[in-house]
Amino acid sequence: MPSAEPAPAGPLLEVDGLTIRFGELTAVDGISFRLAAGETLAVVGESGSGKSVSALALTRLLPPPPACRLGGAIRLEGRDILQLDEPSLHRVRGKEIAYIFQEPSSSLNPLFTIGAQIGEAIRLHRPDVKDPVAEIVRVLDLVGIRDPEKRHRDYPHQLSGGMQQRVMIAMALVCQPKILVADEPTTALDVTIQAQIIALLRDLKQKLGMSVLMITHNFGIVHGFADRVIVMFRGKIVEEGPAETVLRSPQHPYTKALIACIPRLGQKQERLVTIDYSTLGK
Amino acid sequence: MVSEITRQQFRRFRSLRRAWYSFWLLVAAYVLSLFSEHLANDRPLLMRYDGATYFPTLKFYPAEAFGGQYRTEADYLALEASPEFKAKGGWMLFPPIKSDPLRSYLRESGSPPHAPSARHWLGTDDSARDVAARLLYGFRSSMTFALTLAVIGAAMGIVAGGIQGYAGGWVDLAGQRLIEIWSALPFLYVVILIGSIYGQTFGVLLFVFLLFEWIGLSYYMRGEFYRLKHQTFTQAAQALGAGPIRILYRHILPNAMVPVITLFPFMLIGGISSLTALDFLGFGLPPPTPSWGEMLQQGLKYLYAPWLAISSVTALFTTLLLASFVGEGARAAFDPRSSNAIR
């Protein structure tokens, strides 16, 4: 297992031969990829392909061994996350790598105001902030919540799903992370809100210059959002490359099938393409 | 930390009139009973004697002070009746119930139990002790017992259930098996055994009840902690870098309080009725202590003196009914599942 210090000018995040095992089951089988500063990487794959667990593994948000065993290396600016102790890990979570999840309505604690929950993130990672309320109002404004001076006193159930997801994004951004991991952030939202959230993420990414790791099974989102794409299938990376190239000329049969399933305006789609799993081998 | 949801639940609880009034009646009765010494006593609240003012329910005065022979506490009832007292311009203001719960009033005509009279509103028991005074003191001791029991028991249940639910795995498995064995212990035998060794004092009884009180709530708390541990918002907090203690106190515990609130009144009811039952059987608080169970026992023994049975049964029934109303209302207000079932 390589544990030597890499050159300081390396990528922001380097995943090297990451393996995730749940008991006998290998969920992720030796994947490697890099994420440069300011880059947007989309990880595409079907349910169970290992994309979400890979994202959670980036800050070891998985059950401790023996339930789940991690192999390989995840280097964030040269430090191997898999070798960190618990306290340093807590400093990486949220501060260096922040997450947004799929289900905004259940990602917020129903008993506290959204302001209090963003304030919790500030207290955890930015003790130097003197006026937390001003900072809460600032990030809420940044993610496009109107009237943030009033809204930060709202409880999660008083907000719509799209606004809840904006609050989740605000919670992630307030710690000024280097990497934002968005785990299917739009799956639970309806289509127009999806577009708004994606537009917001694109806008924020440019404004703040952070790296984004977008996990999705929707190639429609990839287009115009991601710089590079990784396609995962059965715990392995089957295709990787610049977004445009992968979208235009997919190589792997699974990618081809997935792209063929995107509905297009003006075309009548007869049947969705299916793939014969037996021919793809394991 | 009072959230909008909690406030809504309180508003809902208030709107359930029966529960709301029962709650305040119980609270008022208990607060009043805390001042039992000033409500039922054969010492006067206020006394004038020989130009000086005395407060016998608050302070001890020897009989010597009022022309008696001994340094023991003055017998105010005898003093009031003495001609010398009146000669010195003395007067006394007695509490509403002019009797001590432990004293026998044998001056009444006939043999005890005496029927209700102007002197003893609810009559006296077989030792000629005032029933009204004993009811009041009995209420205080059973409420105090049940409240202490429910508070400590709930805390223990939260801790025990919380540990099992949060840790999961073999901790949970071992905990559940231990609880199964523990809860199979026969309660009554444990009470008799420990009571016969260490004496049946308030503390010992509380301890024995506590051995079993936490089990019921711990099941609920285990489930709540287990459920909340896997909620997305706890995982989101984890992803934000919150440590386990922060997650437990801020994200899991406050969200797990609903079963505690809804079960608490029923734990109270359980406490009152089991203490009464134990007293009734004679394994409860030792004899001179005023207790409802002991009064029920007398009611059964002296069926020809119905005031004994009627007063104690009415008192017990009313208290339990009020507590049930509170519990029913709390369940309706705080438990999202059974929302509009009770009105």
XYZ file of C-alpha atoms in Angstrom:
625
model
C 0.000 0.000 0.000
C 1.588 3.324 -1.032
C 1.903 5.639 1.924
C 4.749 7.904 0.841
C 4.112 11.640 0.866
C 3.229 12.841 -2.615
C 4.514 16.062 -4.135
C 2.866 19.134 -2.561
C 1.691 20.360 -5.956
C -0.500 17.262 -6.347
C -4.275 17.268 -6.764
C -6.548 18.436 -3.972
C -7.987 14.989 -3.509
C -6.498 11.746 -4.685
C -8.283 8.465 -4.259
C -5.965 5.566 -4.806
C -7.240 2.004 -5.067
C -10.176 2.551 -2.676
C -11.861 -0.673 -1.696
C -14.965 -0.853 0.486
C -16.156 -4.165 1.881
C -19.274 -4.857 3.913
C -18.580 -8.279 5.341
C -18.254 -10.621 2.387
C -19.624 -8.098 -0.075
C -17.233 -5.851 -1.975
C -19.171 -2.668 -2.658
C -16.303 -0.729 -4.206
C -13.443 -2.545 -5.836
C -10.205 -0.573 -6.090
C -11.287 2.701 -7.634
C -8.822 5.554 -8.230
C -9.530 9.113 -9.257
C -8.317 12.651 -8.703
C -10.053 15.908 -8.044
C -8.219 19.155 -8.735
C -8.923 22.429 -6.943
C -11.906 24.175 -8.507
C -12.824 21.165 -10.589
C -16.269 19.629 -10.854
C -16.369 15.884 -11.094
C -19.553 13.959 -11.699
C -19.819 10.370 -10.542
C -22.534 8.619 -12.478
C -23.873 5.158 -11.904
C -26.953 3.122 -11.159
C -28.248 2.265 -7.713
C -25.845 0.010 -5.885
C -22.887 0.827 -8.105
C -20.957 2.109 -5.105
C -21.003 5.832 -5.816
C -22.631 6.951 -2.562
C -20.499 4.766 -0.297
C -17.400 6.032 -2.101
C -18.472 9.585 -1.334
C -19.157 8.742 2.324
C -15.790 6.985 2.536
C -14.045 10.269 1.701
C -14.469 11.308 5.343
C -15.002 7.774 6.708
C -18.701 8.297 7.329
C -19.235 4.550 7.216
C -19.746 2.099 10.073
C -16.476 1.218 11.795
C -14.825 -2.185 11.194
C -15.650 -5.034 11.321
C -18.980 -4.028 9.734
C -17.233 -2.138 6.983
C -13.584 -2.317 5.897
C -11.806 0.304 3.841
C -8.688 -0.335 1.757
C -6.414 1.807 -0.376
C -5.758 5.478 0.294
C -7.667 8.763 0.202
C -5.254 11.672 0.187
C -6.596 15.142 0.896
C -3.722 17.568 0.208
C -1.312 14.758 0.893
C -2.848 13.530 4.222
C -4.291 10.037 4.132
C -7.817 10.256 5.529
C -7.877 6.538 6.251
C -5.002 6.992 8.725
C -6.466 9.961 10.630
C -7.626 9.673 14.252
C -11.187 10.592 15.280
C -10.601 14.218 16.394
C -8.744 15.130 13.198
C -11.457 13.410 11.226
C -14.079 15.617 12.879
C -12.065 18.629 11.750
C -12.012 17.374 8.156
C -15.767 16.698 8.079
C -17.639 19.864 7.248
C -14.517 22.025 7.329
C -12.595 20.501 4.389
C -15.184 18.239 2.814
C -18.849 19.119 3.235
C -21.887 17.118 2.156
C -25.355 17.737 0.850
C -27.713 14.788 0.882
C -30.541 13.495 -1.184
C -33.475 14.076 1.144
C -33.496 17.687 2.357
C -36.681 17.270 4.392
C -35.126 14.694 6.696
C -31.621 16.160 6.696
C -32.635 18.955 9.051
C -33.352 18.453 12.737
C -37.081 19.240 13.126
C -36.651 20.728 16.607
C -34.280 23.582 15.813
C -34.535 26.659 13.620
C -32.517 26.622 10.425
C -30.487 29.518 11.806
C -29.576 27.461 14.881
C -28.482 24.564 12.697
C -26.290 26.721 10.484
C -25.006 28.289 13.693
C -24.003 24.811 14.888
C -21.746 24.465 11.846
C -20.205 27.865 12.576
C -19.601 26.939 16.215
C -17.996 23.669 15.232
C -15.586 24.933 12.609
C -15.283 28.690 12.751
C -14.921 29.760 16.397
C -13.377 33.048 15.198
C -16.718 34.318 13.812
C -17.819 37.152 16.128
C -21.338 37.718 14.881
C -22.809 34.307 13.969
C -26.233 35.727 13.138
C -24.792 38.086 10.529
C -22.882 35.156 9.049
C -26.029 32.989 8.994
C -27.937 35.749 7.233
C -25.080 36.169 4.753
C -24.982 32.497 3.686
C -28.758 32.247 3.523
C -28.702 35.250 1.204
C -25.924 33.594 -0.789
C -28.013 30.477 -1.455
C -30.915 32.627 -2.557
C -33.257 32.542 0.423
C -35.298 35.713 0.324
C -35.684 37.728 3.493
C -32.931 35.853 5.388
C -33.142 38.167 8.430
C -36.579 36.733 9.100
C -36.255 33.306 7.577
C -33.362 32.130 9.742
C -35.821 31.866 12.622
C -37.983 29.410 10.686
C -38.236 25.733 11.482
C -37.555 23.156 8.757
C -41.228 22.227 8.405
C -42.038 25.825 7.449
C -39.888 25.606 4.321
C -40.471 23.931 0.984
C -38.249 21.089 -0.201
C -36.270 23.337 -2.519
C -35.686 25.853 0.260
C -34.674 23.103 2.656
C -32.070 21.972 0.143
C -30.851 25.572 -0.122
C -30.501 25.605 3.663
C -28.509 22.355 3.486
C -26.247 23.979 0.912
C -25.902 27.021 3.173
C -24.962 24.739 6.080
C -22.309 23.114 3.911
C -20.959 26.414 2.589
C -20.755 28.268 5.880
C -17.657 26.283 6.848
C -15.977 27.282 3.583
C -15.067 23.737 2.573
C -12.534 22.940 -0.125
C -14.693 20.162 -1.522
C -18.470 19.987 -1.659
C -19.850 16.489 -2.065
C -23.396 16.555 -3.406
C -24.977 13.127 -3.107
C -27.883 13.182 -5.563
C -28.952 16.609 -4.301
C -31.897 16.908 -6.657
C -33.372 13.414 -6.650
C -36.072 14.241 -4.113
C -37.070 17.514 -5.762
C -39.341 18.185 -8.680
C -37.913 19.108 -12.065
C -38.098 22.902 -11.980
C -36.599 23.000 -8.493
C -33.894 20.575 -9.683
C -32.883 23.057 -12.349
C -32.807 25.876 -9.788
C -30.627 23.926 -7.390
C -28.213 22.894 -10.148
C -28.020 26.498 -11.357
C -27.365 27.616 -7.782
C -24.587 25.050 -7.328
C -22.978 26.077 -10.611
C -23.154 29.718 -9.613
C -21.720 29.118 -6.135
C -18.939 26.932 -7.475
C -17.790 29.761 -9.711
C -18.168 32.370 -6.979
C -16.343 30.414 -4.282
C -13.947 28.406 -6.432
C -14.441 25.142 -4.566
C -14.285 21.646 -5.990
C -17.541 19.794 -6.375
C -18.049 16.057 -6.416
C -21.524 15.497 -7.806
C -23.062 12.070 -7.437
C -25.977 11.364 -9.691
C -27.613 8.802 -11.881
C -28.902 11.505 -14.160
C -26.788 12.307 -17.191
C -28.998 15.322 -17.839
C -27.423 17.059 -14.844
C -23.899 16.226 -15.964
C -24.175 18.213 -19.160
C -23.075 21.788 -18.678
C -22.280 21.248 -15.011
C -19.391 18.814 -14.680
C -15.874 19.186 -16.059
C -15.145 15.483 -15.903
C -17.237 12.361 -15.518
C -16.604 9.028 -13.877
C -18.987 6.217 -14.661
C -19.248 3.540 -12.001
C -20.692 0.126 -12.495
C -20.708 -2.694 -9.975
C -18.116 -1.040 -7.748
C -15.653 -0.283 -10.514
C -14.905 2.733 -12.650
C -15.773 1.672 -16.171
C -15.311 4.973 -17.916
C -13.661 8.270 -17.163
C -13.035 11.432 -19.109
C -14.036 15.011 -19.871
C -17.796 15.458 -19.654
C -18.272 16.470 -23.251
C -16.310 13.515 -24.619
C -18.112 10.970 -22.496
C -21.497 12.403 -23.387
C -20.718 12.550 -27.101
C -18.929 9.278 -27.593
C -19.467 6.887 -24.712
C -17.269 3.805 -24.882
C -18.634 1.391 -22.321
C -21.927 -0.346 -23.149
C -23.358 0.635 -19.787
C -22.604 4.325 -20.397
C -24.088 4.069 -23.879
C -27.271 2.598 -22.508
C -27.485 5.196 -19.758
C -27.053 8.087 -22.198
C -29.564 6.571 -24.591
C -32.121 6.749 -21.785
C -32.021 10.563 -21.532
C -35.289 11.804 -22.969
C -34.787 14.279 -25.808
C -37.098 16.981 -26.994
C -38.776 16.298 -30.343
C -37.797 12.639 -30.485
C -40.219 9.853 -29.977
C -38.668 7.245 -27.776
C -39.904 3.775 -28.495
C -38.441 1.816 -25.676
C -35.789 2.483 -23.062
C -32.546 0.714 -23.771
C -31.787 -2.132 -21.449
C -28.515 -3.892 -21.027
C -27.862 -7.548 -20.736
C -25.933 -7.780 -17.497
C -24.650 -11.263 -18.273
C -22.604 -10.004 -21.229
C -20.930 -7.294 -19.173
C -19.239 -9.833 -16.967
C -17.979 -9.215 -13.527
C -34.884 25.361 23.332
C -38.691 25.511 23.175
C -39.352 24.922 19.514
C -42.379 25.833 17.464
C -43.537 22.218 17.445
C -43.261 21.969 21.219
C -45.230 25.185 21.592
C -47.906 23.829 19.287
C -48.092 20.676 21.364
C -48.512 22.723 24.523
C -51.255 24.745 22.879
C -52.916 21.495 21.914
C -52.616 20.181 25.442
C -54.210 23.376 26.727
C -57.064 23.075 24.285
C -57.892 19.640 25.688
C -59.873 21.082 28.582
C -60.286 17.926 30.602
C -56.537 17.255 30.651
C -55.619 20.872 31.244
C -57.909 21.338 34.262
C -57.030 17.923 35.679
C -53.366 18.859 35.425
C -53.828 22.074 37.384
C -56.118 20.429 39.938
C -53.468 17.816 40.615
C -50.703 20.400 40.805
C -52.779 22.597 43.130
C -53.685 19.661 45.353
C -50.076 18.561 45.595
C -48.777 22.068 46.299
C -51.453 22.465 49.001
C -50.548 19.104 50.499
C -46.948 20.272 50.816
C -48.286 22.617 53.490
C -50.202 19.839 55.278
C -48.732 20.871 58.646
C -50.601 24.159 58.315
C -53.777 22.605 56.928
C -54.281 19.686 59.270
C -52.807 20.057 62.713
C -53.917 20.159 66.301
C -51.497 22.991 66.952
C -52.927 26.425 66.216
C -51.569 28.505 63.353
C -51.651 31.604 65.524
C -52.012 32.000 69.263
C -52.263 34.941 71.658
C -51.381 34.202 75.240
C -50.585 36.586 78.026
C -49.936 39.476 75.666
C -47.523 37.570 73.373
C -48.055 36.046 69.923
C -47.052 32.479 69.084
C -46.895 30.410 65.857
C -47.120 26.828 67.099
C -47.288 25.170 63.639
C -43.972 26.792 62.761
C -42.183 26.658 66.078
C -41.861 24.365 69.038
C -43.005 25.739 72.398
C -42.670 23.725 75.616
C -45.658 23.339 77.897
C -43.738 25.342 80.513
C -44.183 28.507 78.471
C -47.919 28.333 79.002
C -47.923 27.450 82.662
C -47.512 23.699 82.213
C -45.169 21.452 84.135
C -43.036 19.849 81.461
C -40.604 20.840 78.781
C -42.380 18.660 76.233
C -44.546 20.218 73.566
C -47.633 21.960 74.857
C -50.985 20.218 74.381
C -52.832 23.032 72.703
C -56.230 21.357 72.677
C -56.040 20.888 76.449
C -54.672 24.366 76.841
C -57.519 25.885 74.866
C -60.024 24.163 77.129
C -58.379 25.273 80.356
C -60.025 28.150 82.289
C -56.631 29.672 83.048
C -55.972 30.168 79.325
C -59.147 32.135 78.858
C -58.432 34.143 81.956
C -55.177 35.348 80.451
C -57.002 36.580 77.346
C -55.728 33.781 75.142
C -57.202 32.741 71.830
C -56.124 30.335 69.082
C -56.571 30.169 65.329
C -56.560 26.544 64.215
C -55.911 25.116 60.717
C -59.049 24.024 58.801
C -58.589 20.432 59.954
C -58.030 20.591 63.676
C -56.308 17.212 63.996
C -52.910 15.634 63.788
C -52.801 12.542 61.536
C -50.910 10.486 64.100
C -52.837 11.408 67.229
C -55.746 9.501 68.702
C -58.729 11.621 69.725
C -60.352 9.526 72.363
C -62.550 12.202 73.936
C -65.307 11.574 71.425
C -68.256 9.657 72.772
C -68.453 6.002 71.885
C -65.654 3.798 70.665
C -63.532 4.321 67.535
C -63.998 4.407 64.594
C -66.133 7.497 65.197
C -68.643 8.627 62.600
C -68.149 11.978 60.832
C -68.920 14.988 63.012
C -68.229 18.710 63.102
C -64.993 17.958 64.972
C -63.851 15.183 62.603
C -65.309 15.849 59.152
C -64.642 12.407 57.764
C -64.784 10.595 61.077
C -61.937 8.740 62.726
C -60.309 5.384 62.124
C -59.968 2.445 64.494
C -57.306 4.253 66.527
C -59.488 7.391 66.707
C -57.171 9.233 64.312
C -58.744 11.889 62.077
C -59.506 10.472 58.610
C -59.389 13.825 56.808
C -55.937 14.621 58.177
C -54.687 11.155 57.297
C -56.087 11.444 53.777
C -54.239 14.709 53.247
C -50.912 13.436 54.590
C -51.410 10.191 52.698
C -51.915 12.120 49.476
C -48.700 13.982 50.037
C -46.657 10.895 50.758
C -48.026 8.866 47.849
C -47.635 11.766 45.384
C -44.107 12.469 46.595
C -43.286 8.807 46.331
C -44.791 8.438 42.861
C -43.226 11.656 41.531
C -39.751 10.790 42.797
C -40.162 7.291 41.467
C -41.314 8.470 38.037
C -38.605 11.144 37.675
C -35.695 8.911 38.681
C -37.199 5.918 36.882
C -37.625 7.937 33.684
C -34.037 9.177 33.879
C -32.804 5.611 34.362
C -34.994 4.392 31.522
C -33.663 7.081 29.177
C -30.067 6.190 30.019
C -30.573 2.422 29.811
C -32.642 2.534 26.629
C -30.436 5.203 25.097
C -27.255 3.217 25.594
C -28.783 0.119 24.035
C -30.333 1.971 21.113
C -27.319 4.125 20.360
C -24.620 1.492 20.795
C -26.631 -1.295 19.179
C -24.890 -4.577 18.374
C -23.863 -6.838 21.246
C -24.505 -4.107 23.859
C -28.123 -4.035 22.758
C -28.377 -7.807 22.588
C -26.846 -8.333 26.031
C -28.912 -5.491 27.509
C -32.159 -6.908 26.189
C -31.443 -10.379 27.556
C -30.472 -8.940 30.957
C -33.693 -6.895 31.038
C -35.708 -9.997 30.203
C -34.173 -11.853 33.120
C -34.422 -8.846 35.429
C -38.075 -8.174 34.654
C -38.912 -11.802 35.412
C -37.992 -11.266 39.088
C -41.175 -11.410 41.192
C -41.620 -7.872 42.451
C -43.662 -8.652 45.529
C -41.122 -11.161 46.845
C -38.282 -8.724 46.308
C -40.212 -6.084 48.274
C -40.972 -8.484 51.129
C -37.409 -9.765 51.182
C -35.616 -6.437 51.110
C -38.268 -4.874 53.351
C -37.821 -7.546 55.972
C -34.043 -7.106 55.976
C -33.689 -3.333 55.806
C -37.076 -2.226 57.116
C -39.948 -0.795 55.103
C -38.897 2.826 55.015
C -39.716 5.353 52.293
C -36.156 5.094 50.934
C -36.032 1.307 50.829
C -39.420 1.082 49.132
C -38.368 3.707 46.602
C -35.195 1.766 45.902
C -37.052 -1.505 45.350
C -39.622 0.151 43.070
C -36.810 1.810 41.123
C -35.258 -1.569 40.440
C -38.189 -2.232 38.101
C -39.606 1.184 37.239
C -37.125 2.016 34.454
C -37.765 -1.101 32.369
C -40.967 0.024 30.656
C -39.623 3.334 29.409
C -36.266 1.859 28.399
C -37.980 -0.170 25.668
C -39.398 2.986 24.126
C -36.152 4.917 24.455
C -34.180 2.088 22.901
C -36.482 2.212 19.889
C -36.348 5.999 19.639
C -32.561 6.171 19.868
C -32.208 3.376 17.377
C -34.546 5.118 14.938
C -33.026 8.577 15.382
C -29.479 7.299 15.054
C -30.294 6.370 11.476
C -32.174 9.532 10.621
C -30.634 11.598 7.855
C -30.263 14.633 10.068
C -28.086 12.759 12.551
C -25.964 11.561 9.673
C -25.894 15.078 8.249
C -24.678 16.345 11.632
C -22.021 13.658 11.573
C -20.970 14.748 8.097
C -20.688 18.259 9.464
C -18.092 17.094 11.962
C -20.257 16.929 15.098
C -18.912 14.499 17.714
C -20.978 11.672 19.220
C -21.800 13.569 22.430
C -23.105 16.563 20.511
C -25.185 14.302 18.290
C -26.616 12.502 21.316
C -27.581 15.617 23.246
C -28.662 17.884 20.438
C -29.979 15.676 17.721
C -31.160 12.451 19.329
C -32.233 13.168 22.922
C -34.550 16.161 22.241
C -36.244 14.252 19.463
C -36.746 11.226 21.718
C -38.667 13.009 24.481
C -42.208 12.331 23.261
C -42.529 8.873 24.874
C -41.179 10.284 28.133
C -43.844 13.001 28.251
C -46.676 10.716 27.256
C -45.668 7.897 29.593
C -44.865 10.053 32.614
C -48.452 10.482 33.900
C -48.976 6.754 33.587
C -45.776 6.076 35.482
C -47.190 8.369 38.169
C -50.447 6.427 38.259
C -48.509 3.196 38.457
C -46.460 4.531 41.349
C -49.479 5.686 43.363
C -51.468 2.516 42.850
C -48.633 0.107 43.538
C -47.664 1.919 46.730
C -51.312 1.847 47.802
C -51.552 -1.837 46.958
C -48.424 -2.578 48.931
C -49.707 -0.603 51.912
C -53.016 -2.419 51.649
C -51.217 -5.746 51.877
C -49.163 -4.471 54.788
C -45.806 -4.533 53.020
C -45.664 -0.804 52.470
C -44.815 2.091 54.732
C -44.713 1.117 58.436
C -47.930 1.442 60.536
C -48.235 4.909 62.036
C -47.539 6.566 58.654
C -50.728 7.915 57.095
C -51.222 6.004 53.876
C -54.141 5.345 51.575
C -53.497 1.637 51.354
C -53.683 1.272 55.106
C -56.930 3.287 55.129
C -58.432 1.060 52.443
C -57.457 -1.908 54.574
C -59.342 -0.411 57.519
C -62.293 0.332 55.273
C -62.450 -3.351 54.432
C -62.047 -4.353 58.044
C -64.770 -2.061 59.402
C -67.502 -2.302 56.829
C -69.980 -1.007 59.421
C -68.015 2.296 59.375
C -68.483 3.159 55.701
C -66.825 6.598 55.994
C -63.464 4.817 56.090
C -63.951 2.995 52.812
C -65.858 5.771 51.059
C -63.337 8.511 51.819
C -60.230 6.528 50.911
C -61.716 4.982 47.780
C -63.010 8.367 46.610
C -59.634 10.004 47.195
C -57.729 7.271 45.369
C -60.235 7.119 42.537
C -60.227 10.895 42.020
C -56.454 11.161 42.024
C -55.982 8.298 39.586
C -58.752 9.614 37.358
C -57.221 13.092 37.200
C -53.787 11.651 36.453
C -55.316 9.462 33.715
C -56.962 12.510 32.165
C -53.585 14.280 32.160
C -51.925 11.252 30.628
C -54.627 10.867 28.022
C -54.317 14.545 27.095
C -50.524 14.420 26.993
C -50.684 11.424 24.708
C -53.152 13.163 22.416
C -51.109 16.364 22.359
C -47.597 15.001 22.075
C -47.915 11.722 20.254
C -48.184 12.437 16.523
C -49.514 8.964 15.777
C -52.756 9.055 17.766
C -53.568 12.632 16.766
C -57.312 13.219 16.805
C -58.448 10.048 18.495
C -59.310 11.619 21.861
C -61.324 14.738 22.447
